[in-house]
Amino acid sequence: MHRHEGPPPRKFVPLAVAAALLVLTGAGLLIDAYDDRPPWGTDIAYEGGYVLASRIRGYDTDGSRTRSLLAGECARMERDGMGGDRAVHDPAAWVEGCLDGAAGHPSRNQGLIR
């Protein structure tokens, strides 16, 4: 029986270094293109607003809070920083998601395969 030990390290090391440089270059290009925002940040912001408004709507027994959300409280909440980290990605999408959730509309991302 003959034991095969693979390629010698002097052939493997340059390939590993080249692969690492390629990955770091790709990561640098992505960071440069999107800064701190992930590429799907708009979807994250929309869903954050949608979920918050849906929860508020679900616990609103008399409907007053839902009416105030639709009358402009979504925009006020985002402006006051109540949207959290998700709203930072795309504030307009967060407000749009909040309005859709308050109105009881289905999420624009529902049923989509991405």
PDB file of N, CA and C in Angstrom:
ATOM      1  N   MET A   1       0.832  -1.166   0.000  1.00  0.00           N
ATOM      2  CA  MET A   1       0.000   0.000   0.000  1.00  0.00           C
ATOM      3  C   MET A   1       0.888   1.246   0.000  1.00  0.00           C
ATOM      4  N   HIS A   2       0.506   2.188  -0.795  1.00  0.00           N
ATOM      5  CA  HIS A   2       1.299   3.420  -0.891  1.00  0.00           C
ATOM      6  C   HIS A   2       0.482   4.591  -0.330  1.00  0.00           C
ATOM      7  N   ARG A   3       1.093   5.333   0.550  1.00  0.00           N
ATOM      8  CA  ARG A   3       0.413   6.471   1.176  1.00  0.00           C
ATOM      9  C   ARG A   3       0.698   7.732   0.372  1.00  0.00           C
ATOM     10  N   HIS A   4      -0.393   8.423  -0.013  1.00  0.00           N
ATOM     11  CA  HIS A   4      -0.245   9.670  -0.774  1.00  0.00           C
ATOM     12  C   HIS A   4      -0.415  10.842   0.191  1.00  0.00           C
ATOM     13  N   GLU A   5       0.550  11.712   0.274  1.00  0.00           N
ATOM     14  CA  GLU A   5       0.529  12.801   1.234  1.00  0.00           C
ATOM     15  C   GLU A   5       0.074  14.113   0.630  1.00  0.00           C
ATOM     16  N   GLY A   6      -0.296  14.159  -0.621  1.00  0.00           N
ATOM     17  CA  GLY A   6      -0.778  15.388  -1.231  1.00  0.00           C
ATOM     18  C   GLY A   6       0.353  16.222  -1.778  1.00  0.00           C
ATOM     19  N   PRO A   7       0.023  17.401  -2.270  1.00  0.00           N
ATOM     20  CA  PRO A   7       1.052  18.256  -2.855  1.00  0.00           C
ATOM     21  C   PRO A   7       1.988  18.788  -1.773  1.00  0.00           C
ATOM     22  N   PRO A   8       3.198  19.078  -2.156  1.00  0.00           N
ATOM     23  CA  PRO A   8       4.128  19.633  -1.166  1.00  0.00           C
ATOM     24  C   PRO A   8       3.681  21.036  -0.736  1.00  0.00           C
ATOM     25  N   PRO A   9       3.998  21.450   0.489  1.00  0.00           N
ATOM     26  CA  PRO A   9       3.560  22.748   1.005  1.00  0.00           C
ATOM     27  C   PRO A   9       4.013  23.928   0.151  1.00  0.00           C
ATOM     28  N   ARG A  10       5.143  23.830  -0.505  1.00  0.00           N
ATOM     29  CA  ARG A  10       5.610  24.963  -1.290  1.00  0.00           C
ATOM     30  C   ARG A  10       4.708  25.231  -2.494  1.00  0.00           C
ATOM     31  N   LYS A  11       3.907  24.251  -2.902  1.00  0.00           N
ATOM     32  CA  LYS A  11       2.930  24.465  -3.978  1.00  0.00           C
ATOM     33  C   LYS A  11       1.590  24.942  -3.415  1.00  0.00           C
ATOM     34  N   PHE A  12       1.266  24.533  -2.206  1.00  0.00           N
ATOM     35  CA  PHE A  12      -0.023  24.859  -1.599  1.00  0.00           C
ATOM     36  C   PHE A  12      -0.067  26.277  -1.033  1.00  0.00           C
ATOM     37  N   VAL A  13       0.993  26.721  -0.417  1.00  0.00           N
ATOM     38  CA  VAL A  13       1.030  28.025   0.251  1.00  0.00           C
ATOM     39  C   VAL A  13       0.755  29.175  -0.717  1.00  0.00           C
ATOM     40  N   PRO A  14       1.376  29.242  -1.884  1.00  0.00           N
ATOM     41  CA  PRO A  14       1.062  30.352  -2.791  1.00  0.00           C
ATOM     42  C   PRO A  14      -0.400  30.360  -3.244  1.00  0.00           C
ATOM     43  N   LEU A  15      -0.984  29.177  -3.443  1.00  0.00           N
ATOM     44  CA  LEU A  15      -2.401  29.118  -3.818  1.00  0.00           C
ATOM     45  C   LEU A  15      -3.294  29.615  -2.678  1.00  0.00           C
ATOM     46  N   ALA A  16      -2.962  29.250  -1.454  1.00  0.00           N
ATOM     47  CA  ALA A  16      -3.742  29.703  -0.294  1.00  0.00           C
ATOM     48  C   ALA A  16      -3.628  31.211  -0.128  1.00  0.00           C
ATOM     49  N   VAL A  17      -2.451  31.756  -0.319  1.00  0.00           N
ATOM     50  CA  VAL A  17      -2.254  33.208  -0.215  1.00  0.00           C
ATOM     51  C   VAL A  17      -3.020  33.927  -1.323  1.00  0.00           C
ATOM     52  N   ALA A  18      -2.978  33.398  -2.532  1.00  0.00           N
ATOM     53  CA  ALA A  18      -3.701  34.012  -3.646  1.00  0.00           C
ATOM     54  C   ALA A  18      -5.212  33.974  -3.398  1.00  0.00           C
ATOM     55  N   ALA A  19      -5.725  32.868  -2.871  1.00  0.00           N
ATOM     56  CA  ALA A  19      -7.152  32.756  -2.564  1.00  0.00           C
ATOM     57  C   ALA A  19      -7.547  33.745  -1.471  1.00  0.00           C
ATOM     58  N   ALA A  20      -6.720  33.882  -0.447  1.00  0.00           N
ATOM     59  CA  ALA A  20      -7.009  34.827   0.632  1.00  0.00           C
ATOM     60  C   ALA A  20      -7.018  36.260   0.111  1.00  0.00           C
ATOM     61  N   LEU A  21      -6.066  36.596  -0.755  1.00  0.00           N
ATOM     62  CA  LEU A  21      -6.041  37.946  -1.338  1.00  0.00           C
ATOM     63  C   LEU A  21      -7.269  38.201  -2.201  1.00  0.00           C
ATOM     64  N   LEU A  22      -7.716  37.196  -2.931  1.00  0.00           N
ATOM     65  CA  LEU A  22      -8.907  37.340  -3.760  1.00  0.00           C
ATOM     66  C   LEU A  22     -10.149  37.574  -2.903  1.00  0.00           C
ATOM     67  N   VAL A  23     -10.280  36.829  -1.821  1.00  0.00           N
ATOM     68  CA  VAL A  23     -11.418  37.001  -0.912  1.00  0.00           C
ATOM     69  C   VAL A  23     -11.371  38.378  -0.259  1.00  0.00           C
ATOM     70  N   LEU A  24     -10.215  38.808   0.198  1.00  0.00           N
ATOM     71  CA  LEU A  24     -10.109  40.126   0.830  1.00  0.00           C
ATOM     72  C   LEU A  24     -10.390  41.254  -0.164  1.00  0.00           C
ATOM     73  N   THR A  25      -9.946  41.102  -1.400  1.00  0.00           N
ATOM     74  CA  THR A  25     -10.228  42.112  -2.415  1.00  0.00           C
ATOM     75  C   THR A  25     -11.725  42.187  -2.693  1.00  0.00           C
ATOM     76  N   GLY A  26     -12.366  41.030  -2.807  1.00  0.00           N
ATOM     77  CA  GLY A  26     -13.826  41.007  -3.012  1.00  0.00           C
ATOM     78  C   GLY A  26     -14.572  41.638  -1.849  1.00  0.00           C
ATOM     79  N   ALA A  27     -14.154  41.334  -0.639  1.00  0.00           N
ATOM     80  CA  ALA A  27     -14.789  41.928   0.545  1.00  0.00           C
ATOM     81  C   ALA A  27     -14.572  43.433   0.572  1.00  0.00           C
ATOM     82  N   GLY A  28     -13.381  43.870   0.203  1.00  0.00           N
ATOM     83  CA  GLY A  28     -13.108  45.317   0.151  1.00  0.00           C
ATOM     84  C   GLY A  28     -13.970  46.020  -0.878  1.00  0.00           C
ATOM     85  N   LEU A  29     -14.184  45.398  -2.020  1.00  0.00           N
ATOM     86  CA  LEU A  29     -15.040  46.002  -3.049  1.00  0.00           C
ATOM     87  C   LEU A  29     -16.495  46.084  -2.581  1.00  0.00           C
ATOM     88  N   LEU A  30     -16.968  45.041  -1.900  1.00  0.00           N
ATOM     89  CA  LEU A  30     -18.336  45.086  -1.364  1.00  0.00           C
ATOM     90  C   LEU A  30     -18.483  46.167  -0.304  1.00  0.00           C
ATOM     91  N   ILE A  31     -17.522  46.262   0.584  1.00  0.00           N
ATOM     92  CA  ILE A  31     -17.575  47.291   1.621  1.00  0.00           C
ATOM     93  C   ILE A  31     -17.526  48.680   0.998  1.00  0.00           C
ATOM     94  N   ASP A  32     -16.710  48.846  -0.027  1.00  0.00           N
ATOM     95  CA  ASP A  32     -16.621  50.130  -0.715  1.00  0.00           C
ATOM     96  C   ASP A  32     -17.939  50.480  -1.392  1.00  0.00           C
ATOM     97  N   ALA A  33     -18.607  49.486  -1.965  1.00  0.00           N
ATOM     98  CA  ALA A  33     -19.858  49.739  -2.682  1.00  0.00           C
ATOM     99  C   ALA A  33     -21.016  50.026  -1.739  1.00  0.00           C
ATOM    100  N   TYR A  34     -21.094  49.314  -0.621  1.00  0.00           N
ATOM    101  CA  TYR A  34     -22.254  49.422   0.264  1.00  0.00           C
ATOM    102  C   TYR A  34     -21.947  50.091   1.594  1.00  0.00           C
ATOM    103  N   ASP A  35     -20.710  50.440   1.859  1.00  0.00           N
ATOM    104  CA  ASP A  35     -20.286  51.034   3.114  1.00  0.00           C
ATOM    105  C   ASP A  35     -20.712  50.118   4.256  1.00  0.00           C
ATOM    106  N   ASP A  36     -21.458  50.629   5.215  1.00  0.00           N
ATOM    107  CA  ASP A  36     -21.875  49.810   6.341  1.00  0.00           C
ATOM    108  C   ASP A  36     -23.221  49.155   6.102  1.00  0.00           C
ATOM    109  N   ARG A  37     -23.866  49.476   4.999  1.00  0.00           N
ATOM    110  CA  ARG A  37     -25.216  49.009   4.711  1.00  0.00           C
ATOM    111  C   ARG A  37     -25.150  47.710   3.912  1.00  0.00           C
ATOM    112  N   PRO A  38     -25.880  46.677   4.344  1.00  0.00           N
ATOM    113  CA  PRO A  38     -25.877  45.440   3.566  1.00  0.00           C
ATOM    114  C   PRO A  38     -26.635  45.632   2.250  1.00  0.00           C
ATOM    115  N   PRO A  39     -26.355  44.831   1.241  1.00  0.00           N
ATOM    116  CA  PRO A  39     -27.033  44.985  -0.050  1.00  0.00           C
ATOM    117  C   PRO A  39     -28.554  44.848   0.039  1.00  0.00           C
ATOM    118  N   TRP A  40     -29.051  44.100   0.993  1.00  0.00           N
ATOM    119  CA  TRP A  40     -30.489  43.898   1.161  1.00  0.00           C
ATOM    120  C   TRP A  40     -31.049  44.795   2.274  1.00  0.00           C
ATOM    121  N   GLY A  41     -30.394  45.919   2.535  1.00  0.00           N
ATOM    122  CA  GLY A  41     -30.803  46.825   3.616  1.00  0.00           C
ATOM    123  C   GLY A  41     -32.200  47.378   3.456  1.00  0.00           C
ATOM    124  N   THR A  42     -32.640  47.617   2.221  1.00  0.00           N
ATOM    125  CA  THR A  42     -33.992  48.135   1.999  1.00  0.00           C
ATOM    126  C   THR A  42     -35.031  47.126   2.470  1.00  0.00           C
ATOM    127  N   ASP A  43     -34.811  45.846   2.183  1.00  0.00           N
ATOM    128  CA  ASP A  43     -35.741  44.806   2.636  1.00  0.00           C
ATOM    129  C   ASP A  43     -35.752  44.700   4.161  1.00  0.00           C
ATOM    130  N   ILE A  44     -34.574  44.832   4.766  1.00  0.00           N
ATOM    131  CA  ILE A  44     -34.484  44.778   6.228  1.00  0.00           C
ATOM    132  C   ILE A  44     -35.261  45.934   6.852  1.00  0.00           C
ATOM    133  N   ALA A  45     -35.101  47.130   6.302  1.00  0.00           N
ATOM    134  CA  ALA A  45     -35.797  48.304   6.828  1.00  0.00           C
ATOM    135  C   ALA A  45     -37.307  48.153   6.674  1.00  0.00           C
ATOM    136  N   TYR A  46     -37.751  47.720   5.495  1.00  0.00           N
ATOM    137  CA  TYR A  46     -39.186  47.558   5.248  1.00  0.00           C
ATOM    138  C   TYR A  46     -39.790  46.565   6.234  1.00  0.00           C
ATOM    139  N   GLU A  47     -39.155  45.411   6.380  1.00  0.00           N
ATOM    140  CA  GLU A  47     -39.691  44.388   7.279  1.00  0.00           C
ATOM    141  C   GLU A  47     -39.684  44.845   8.732  1.00  0.00           C
ATOM    142  N   GLY A  48     -38.670  45.639   9.125  1.00  0.00           N
ATOM    143  CA  GLY A  48     -38.639  46.160  10.491  1.00  0.00           C
ATOM    144  C   GLY A  48     -39.843  47.031  10.786  1.00  0.00           C
ATOM    145  N   GLY A  49     -40.171  47.931   9.870  1.00  0.00           N
ATOM    146  CA  GLY A  49     -41.349  48.780  10.042  1.00  0.00           C
ATOM    147  C   GLY A  49     -42.638  47.990   9.986  1.00  0.00           C
ATOM    148  N   TYR A  50     -42.686  47.030   9.077  1.00  0.00           N
ATOM    149  CA  TYR A  50     -43.891  46.207   8.911  1.00  0.00           C
ATOM    150  C   TYR A  50     -44.180  45.401  10.177  1.00  0.00           C
ATOM    151  N   VAL A  51     -43.156  44.773  10.728  1.00  0.00           N
ATOM    152  CA  VAL A  51     -43.344  43.932  11.913  1.00  0.00           C
ATOM    153  C   VAL A  51     -43.763  44.784  13.116  1.00  0.00           C
ATOM    154  N   LEU A  52     -43.132  45.933  13.292  1.00  0.00           N
ATOM    155  CA  LEU A  52     -43.487  46.788  14.421  1.00  0.00           C
ATOM    156  C   LEU A  52     -44.941  47.236  14.327  1.00  0.00           C
ATOM    157  N   ALA A  53     -45.363  47.707  13.161  1.00  0.00           N
ATOM    158  CA  ALA A  53     -46.744  48.168  13.000  1.00  0.00           C
ATOM    159  C   ALA A  53     -47.738  47.015  13.122  1.00  0.00           C
ATOM    160  N   SER A  54     -47.382  45.844  12.644  1.00  0.00           N
ATOM    161  CA  SER A  54     -48.275  44.684  12.768  1.00  0.00           C
ATOM    162  C   SER A  54     -48.476  44.309  14.229  1.00  0.00           C
ATOM    163  N   ARG A  55     -47.403  44.388  15.002  1.00  0.00           N
ATOM    164  CA  ARG A  55     -47.526  44.090  16.434  1.00  0.00           C
ATOM    165  C   ARG A  55     -48.394  45.124  17.138  1.00  0.00           C
ATOM    166  N   ILE A  56     -48.181  46.395  16.820  1.00  0.00           N
ATOM    167  CA  ILE A  56     -48.993  47.443  17.426  1.00  0.00           C
ATOM    168  C   ILE A  56     -50.453  47.241  17.044  1.00  0.00           C
ATOM    169  N   ARG A  57     -50.700  46.949  15.780  1.00  0.00           N
ATOM    170  CA  ARG A  57     -52.065  46.741  15.296  1.00  0.00           C
ATOM    171  C   ARG A  57     -52.704  45.537  15.976  1.00  0.00           C
ATOM    172  N   GLY A  58     -51.926  44.494  16.227  1.00  0.00           N
ATOM    173  CA  GLY A  58     -52.458  43.297  16.869  1.00  0.00           C
ATOM    174  C   GLY A  58     -52.874  43.525  18.319  1.00  0.00           C
ATOM    175  N   TYR A  59     -52.191  44.407  19.008  1.00  0.00           N
ATOM    176  CA  TYR A  59     -52.515  44.683  20.419  1.00  0.00           C
ATOM    177  C   TYR A  59     -53.444  45.873  20.594  1.00  0.00           C
ATOM    178  N   ASP A  60     -53.795  46.538  19.520  1.00  0.00           N
ATOM    179  CA  ASP A  60     -54.654  47.727  19.591  1.00  0.00           C
ATOM    180  C   ASP A  60     -56.114  47.285  19.630  1.00  0.00           C
ATOM    181  N   THR A  61     -56.725  47.363  20.815  1.00  0.00           N
ATOM    182  CA  THR A  61     -58.092  46.854  20.963  1.00  0.00           C
ATOM    183  C   THR A  61     -59.153  47.820  20.454  1.00  0.00           C
ATOM    184  N   ASP A  62     -58.919  49.119  20.578  1.00  0.00           N
ATOM    185  CA  ASP A  62     -59.940  50.077  20.154  1.00  0.00           C
ATOM    186  C   ASP A  62     -59.647  50.726  18.797  1.00  0.00           C
ATOM    187  N   GLY A  63     -58.511  50.458  18.213  1.00  0.00           N
ATOM    188  CA  GLY A  63     -58.183  50.978  16.884  1.00  0.00           C
ATOM    189  C   GLY A  63     -57.594  52.376  16.866  1.00  0.00           C
ATOM    190  N   SER A  64     -57.446  53.004  18.020  1.00  0.00           N
ATOM    191  CA  SER A  64     -56.936  54.381  18.052  1.00  0.00           C
ATOM    192  C   SER A  64     -55.454  54.443  17.675  1.00  0.00           C
ATOM    193  N   ARG A  65     -54.701  53.496  18.129  1.00  0.00           N
ATOM    194  CA  ARG A  65     -53.261  53.501  17.828  1.00  0.00           C
ATOM    195  C   ARG A  65     -53.014  53.218  16.347  1.00  0.00           C
ATOM    196  N   THR A  66     -53.818  52.341  15.762  1.00  0.00           N
ATOM    197  CA  THR A  66     -53.693  52.040  14.334  1.00  0.00           C
ATOM    198  C   THR A  66     -54.017  53.275  13.502  1.00  0.00           C
ATOM    199  N   ARG A  67     -55.071  53.989  13.871  1.00  0.00           N
ATOM    200  CA  ARG A  67     -55.424  55.220  13.146  1.00  0.00           C
ATOM    201  C   ARG A  67     -54.314  56.253  13.259  1.00  0.00           C
ATOM    202  N   SER A  68     -53.690  56.360  14.435  1.00  0.00           N
ATOM    203  CA  SER A  68     -52.610  57.339  14.577  1.00  0.00           C
ATOM    204  C   SER A  68     -51.374  56.929  13.772  1.00  0.00           C
ATOM    205  N   LEU A  69     -51.114  55.623  13.652  1.00  0.00           N
ATOM    206  CA  LEU A  69     -50.006  55.175  12.803  1.00  0.00           C
ATOM    207  C   LEU A  69     -50.234  55.593  11.353  1.00  0.00           C
ATOM    208  N   LEU A  70     -51.446  55.405  10.884  1.00  0.00           N
ATOM    209  CA  LEU A  70     -51.782  55.758   9.506  1.00  0.00           C
ATOM    210  C   LEU A  70     -51.820  57.266   9.288  1.00  0.00           C
ATOM    211  N   ALA A  71     -52.064  58.015  10.347  1.00  0.00           N
ATOM    212  CA  ALA A  71     -52.166  59.475  10.240  1.00  0.00           C
ATOM    213  C   ALA A  71     -50.817  60.179  10.356  1.00  0.00           C
ATOM    214  N   GLY A  72     -49.739  59.424  10.462  1.00  0.00           N
ATOM    215  CA  GLY A  72     -48.433  60.065  10.487  1.00  0.00           C
ATOM    216  C   GLY A  72     -47.518  59.658  11.615  1.00  0.00           C
ATOM    217  N   GLU A  73     -47.985  58.794  12.494  1.00  0.00           N
ATOM    218  CA  GLU A  73     -47.127  58.383  13.609  1.00  0.00           C
ATOM    219  C   GLU A  73     -45.954  57.526  13.142  1.00  0.00           C
ATOM    220  N   CYS A  74     -46.117  56.804  12.029  1.00  0.00           N
ATOM    221  CA  CYS A  74     -45.003  56.000  11.502  1.00  0.00           C
ATOM    222  C   CYS A  74     -43.818  56.899  11.163  1.00  0.00           C
ATOM    223  N   ALA A  75     -44.099  57.988  10.454  1.00  0.00           N
ATOM    224  CA  ALA A  75     -43.029  58.923  10.082  1.00  0.00           C
ATOM    225  C   ALA A  75     -42.434  59.585  11.316  1.00  0.00           C
ATOM    226  N   ARG A  76     -43.286  59.914  12.294  1.00  0.00           N
ATOM    227  CA  ARG A  76     -42.790  60.543  13.518  1.00  0.00           C
ATOM    228  C   ARG A  76     -41.916  59.578  14.304  1.00  0.00           C
ATOM    229  N   MET A  77     -42.318  58.313  14.370  1.00  0.00           N
ATOM    230  CA  MET A  77     -41.532  57.321  15.094  1.00  0.00           C
ATOM    231  C   MET A  77     -40.157  57.150  14.446  1.00  0.00           C
ATOM    232  N   GLU A  78     -40.108  57.116  13.130  1.00  0.00           N
ATOM    233  CA  GLU A  78     -38.829  56.984  12.440  1.00  0.00           C
ATOM    234  C   GLU A  78     -37.967  58.211  12.670  1.00  0.00           C
ATOM    235  N   ARG A  79     -38.575  59.386  12.605  1.00  0.00           N
ATOM    236  CA  ARG A  79     -37.847  60.641  12.810  1.00  0.00           C
ATOM    237  C   ARG A  79     -37.287  60.726  14.225  1.00  0.00           C
ATOM    238  N   ASP A  80     -38.028  60.190  15.200  1.00  0.00           N
ATOM    239  CA  ASP A  80     -37.592  60.218  16.604  1.00  0.00           C
ATOM    240  C   ASP A  80     -36.611  59.096  16.938  1.00  0.00           C
ATOM    241  N   GLY A  81     -36.289  58.252  15.965  1.00  0.00           N
ATOM    242  CA  GLY A  81     -35.320  57.185  16.188  1.00  0.00           C
ATOM    243  C   GLY A  81     -35.903  55.913  16.757  1.00  0.00           C
ATOM    244  N   MET A  82     -37.215  55.770  16.744  1.00  0.00           N
ATOM    245  CA  MET A  82     -37.842  54.586  17.316  1.00  0.00           C
ATOM    246  C   MET A  82     -37.809  53.394  16.361  1.00  0.00           C
ATOM    247  N   GLY A  83     -37.319  53.616  15.145  1.00  0.00           N
ATOM    248  CA  GLY A  83     -37.214  52.520  14.183  1.00  0.00           C
ATOM    249  C   GLY A  83     -36.043  51.609  14.463  1.00  0.00           C
ATOM    250  N   GLY A  84     -35.111  52.077  15.257  1.00  0.00           N
ATOM    251  CA  GLY A  84     -33.967  51.263  15.623  1.00  0.00           C
ATOM    252  C   GLY A  84     -32.951  51.123  14.509  1.00  0.00           C
ATOM    253  N   ASP A  85     -32.122  50.104  14.630  1.00  0.00           N
ATOM    254  CA  ASP A  85     -31.043  49.873  13.669  1.00  0.00           C
ATOM    255  C   ASP A  85     -31.551  49.529  12.286  1.00  0.00           C
ATOM    256  N   ARG A  86     -32.716  48.940  12.195  1.00  0.00           N
ATOM    257  CA  ARG A  86     -33.248  48.545  10.887  1.00  0.00           C
ATOM    258  C   ARG A  86     -33.650  49.755  10.058  1.00  0.00           C
ATOM    259  N   ALA A  87     -34.196  50.767  10.683  1.00  0.00           N
ATOM    260  CA  ALA A  87     -34.643  51.954   9.949  1.00  0.00           C
ATOM    261  C   ALA A  87     -33.478  52.742   9.383  1.00  0.00           C
ATOM    262  N   VAL A  88     -32.310  52.591   9.950  1.00  0.00           N
ATOM    263  CA  VAL A  88     -31.135  53.333   9.494  1.00  0.00           C
ATOM    264  C   VAL A  88     -30.763  52.945   8.058  1.00  0.00           C
ATOM    265  N   HIS A  89     -31.014  51.692   7.683  1.00  0.00           N
ATOM    266  CA  HIS A  89     -30.649  51.233   6.347  1.00  0.00           C
ATOM    267  C   HIS A  89     -31.398  51.985   5.254  1.00  0.00           C
ATOM    268  N   ASP A  90     -32.683  52.238   5.458  1.00  0.00           N
ATOM    269  CA  ASP A  90     -33.504  52.957   4.473  1.00  0.00           C
ATOM    270  C   ASP A  90     -34.739  53.498   5.188  1.00  0.00           C
ATOM    271  N   PRO A  91     -34.678  54.729   5.707  1.00  0.00           N
ATOM    272  CA  PRO A  91     -35.786  55.268   6.493  1.00  0.00           C
ATOM    273  C   PRO A  91     -37.116  55.302   5.738  1.00  0.00           C
ATOM    274  N   ALA A  92     -37.097  55.621   4.447  1.00  0.00           N
ATOM    275  CA  ALA A  92     -38.343  55.681   3.677  1.00  0.00           C
ATOM    276  C   ALA A  92     -38.979  54.302   3.561  1.00  0.00           C
ATOM    277  N   ALA A  93     -38.181  53.265   3.383  1.00  0.00           N
ATOM    278  CA  ALA A  93     -38.712  51.902   3.304  1.00  0.00           C
ATOM    279  C   ALA A  93     -39.275  51.469   4.654  1.00  0.00           C
ATOM    280  N   TRP A  94     -38.639  51.907   5.748  1.00  0.00           N
ATOM    281  CA  TRP A  94     -39.155  51.577   7.075  1.00  0.00           C
ATOM    282  C   TRP A  94     -40.546  52.175   7.266  1.00  0.00           C
ATOM    283  N   VAL A  95     -40.713  53.436   6.883  1.00  0.00           N
ATOM    284  CA  VAL A  95     -42.018  54.100   7.017  1.00  0.00           C
ATOM    285  C   VAL A  95     -43.041  53.407   6.121  1.00  0.00           C
ATOM    286  N   GLU A  96     -42.638  53.044   4.909  1.00  0.00           N
ATOM    287  CA  GLU A  96     -43.555  52.344   3.999  1.00  0.00           C
ATOM    288  C   GLU A  96     -44.002  51.007   4.593  1.00  0.00           C
ATOM    289  N   GLY A  97     -43.068  50.277   5.178  1.00  0.00           N
ATOM    290  CA  GLY A  97     -43.412  49.017   5.825  1.00  0.00           C
ATOM    291  C   GLY A  97     -44.320  49.228   7.025  1.00  0.00           C
ATOM    292  N   CYS A  98     -44.065  50.273   7.780  1.00  0.00           N
ATOM    293  CA  CYS A  98     -44.904  50.597   8.933  1.00  0.00           C
ATOM    294  C   CYS A  98     -46.336  50.899   8.486  1.00  0.00           C
ATOM    295  N   LEU A  99     -46.481  51.678   7.432  1.00  0.00           N
ATOM    296  CA  LEU A  99     -47.813  52.010   6.921  1.00  0.00           C
ATOM    297  C   LEU A  99     -48.531  50.770   6.388  1.00  0.00           C
ATOM    298  N   ASP A 100     -47.807  49.899   5.691  1.00  0.00           N
ATOM    299  CA  ASP A 100     -48.427  48.665   5.193  1.00  0.00           C
ATOM    300  C   ASP A 100     -48.862  47.756   6.340  1.00  0.00           C
ATOM    301  N   GLY A 101     -48.029  47.651   7.364  1.00  0.00           N
ATOM    302  CA  GLY A 101     -48.375  46.831   8.517  1.00  0.00           C
ATOM    303  C   GLY A 101     -49.557  47.398   9.285  1.00  0.00           C
ATOM    304  N   ALA A 102     -49.607  48.713   9.421  1.00  0.00           N
ATOM    305  CA  ALA A 102     -50.716  49.346  10.134  1.00  0.00           C
ATOM    306  C   ALA A 102     -52.023  49.206   9.359  1.00  0.00           C
ATOM    307  N   ALA A 103     -51.940  49.249   8.032  1.00  0.00           N
ATOM    308  CA  ALA A 103     -53.140  49.133   7.201  1.00  0.00           C
ATOM    309  C   ALA A 103     -53.602  47.688   7.064  1.00  0.00           C
ATOM    310  N   GLY A 104     -52.758  46.729   7.448  1.00  0.00           N
ATOM    311  CA  GLY A 104     -53.123  45.332   7.335  1.00  0.00           C
ATOM    312  C   GLY A 104     -52.843  44.738   5.970  1.00  0.00           C
ATOM    313  N   HIS A 105     -52.082  45.449   5.151  1.00  0.00           N
ATOM    314  CA  HIS A 105     -51.702  44.925   3.835  1.00  0.00           C
ATOM    315  C   HIS A 105     -50.678  43.815   3.996  1.00  0.00           C
ATOM    316  N   PRO A 106     -50.636  42.883   3.059  1.00  0.00           N
ATOM    317  CA  PRO A 106     -49.562  41.878   3.132  1.00  0.00           C
ATOM    318  C   PRO A 106     -48.214  42.524   2.849  1.00  0.00           C
ATOM    319  N   SER A 107     -47.176  41.951   3.413  1.00  0.00           N
ATOM    320  CA  SER A 107     -45.828  42.462   3.199  1.00  0.00           C
ATOM    321  C   SER A 107     -45.465  42.364   1.726  1.00  0.00           C
ATOM    322  N   ARG A 108     -44.761  43.362   1.208  1.00  0.00           N
ATOM    323  CA  ARG A 108     -44.377  43.323  -0.205  1.00  0.00           C
ATOM    324  C   ARG A 108     -43.377  42.212  -0.484  1.00  0.00           C
ATOM    325  N   ASN A 109     -42.744  41.690   0.554  1.00  0.00           N
ATOM    326  CA  ASN A 109     -41.770  40.611   0.393  1.00  0.00           C
ATOM    327  C   ASN A 109     -42.397  39.236   0.598  1.00  0.00           C
ATOM    328  N   GLN A 110     -43.663  39.196   0.933  1.00  0.00           N
ATOM    329  CA  GLN A 110     -44.294  37.932   1.254  1.00  0.00           C
ATOM    330  C   GLN A 110     -44.442  37.067   0.000  1.00  0.00           C
ATOM    331  N   GLY A 111     -43.977  35.844   0.104  1.00  0.00           N
ATOM    332  CA  GLY A 111     -44.104  34.910  -0.982  1.00  0.00           C
ATOM    333  C   GLY A 111     -43.059  35.020  -2.071  1.00  0.00           C
ATOM    334  N   LEU A 112     -42.129  35.955  -1.937  1.00  0.00           N
ATOM    335  CA  LEU A 112     -41.101  36.088  -2.951  1.00  0.00           C
ATOM    336  C   LEU A 112     -39.916  35.193  -2.636  1.00  0.00           C
ATOM    337  N   ILE A 113     -39.412  34.555  -3.659  1.00  0.00           N
ATOM    338  CA  ILE A 113     -38.188  33.757  -3.502  1.00  0.00           C
ATOM    339  C   ILE A 113     -37.056  34.584  -4.046  1.00  0.00           C
ATOM    340  N   ARG A 114     -36.100  34.887  -3.204  1.00  0.00           N
ATOM    341  CA  ARG A 114     -34.981  35.736  -3.626  1.00  0.00           C
ATOM    342  C   ARG A 114     -33.724  34.953  -3.622  1.00  0.00           C
TER     343      ARG A 114
END
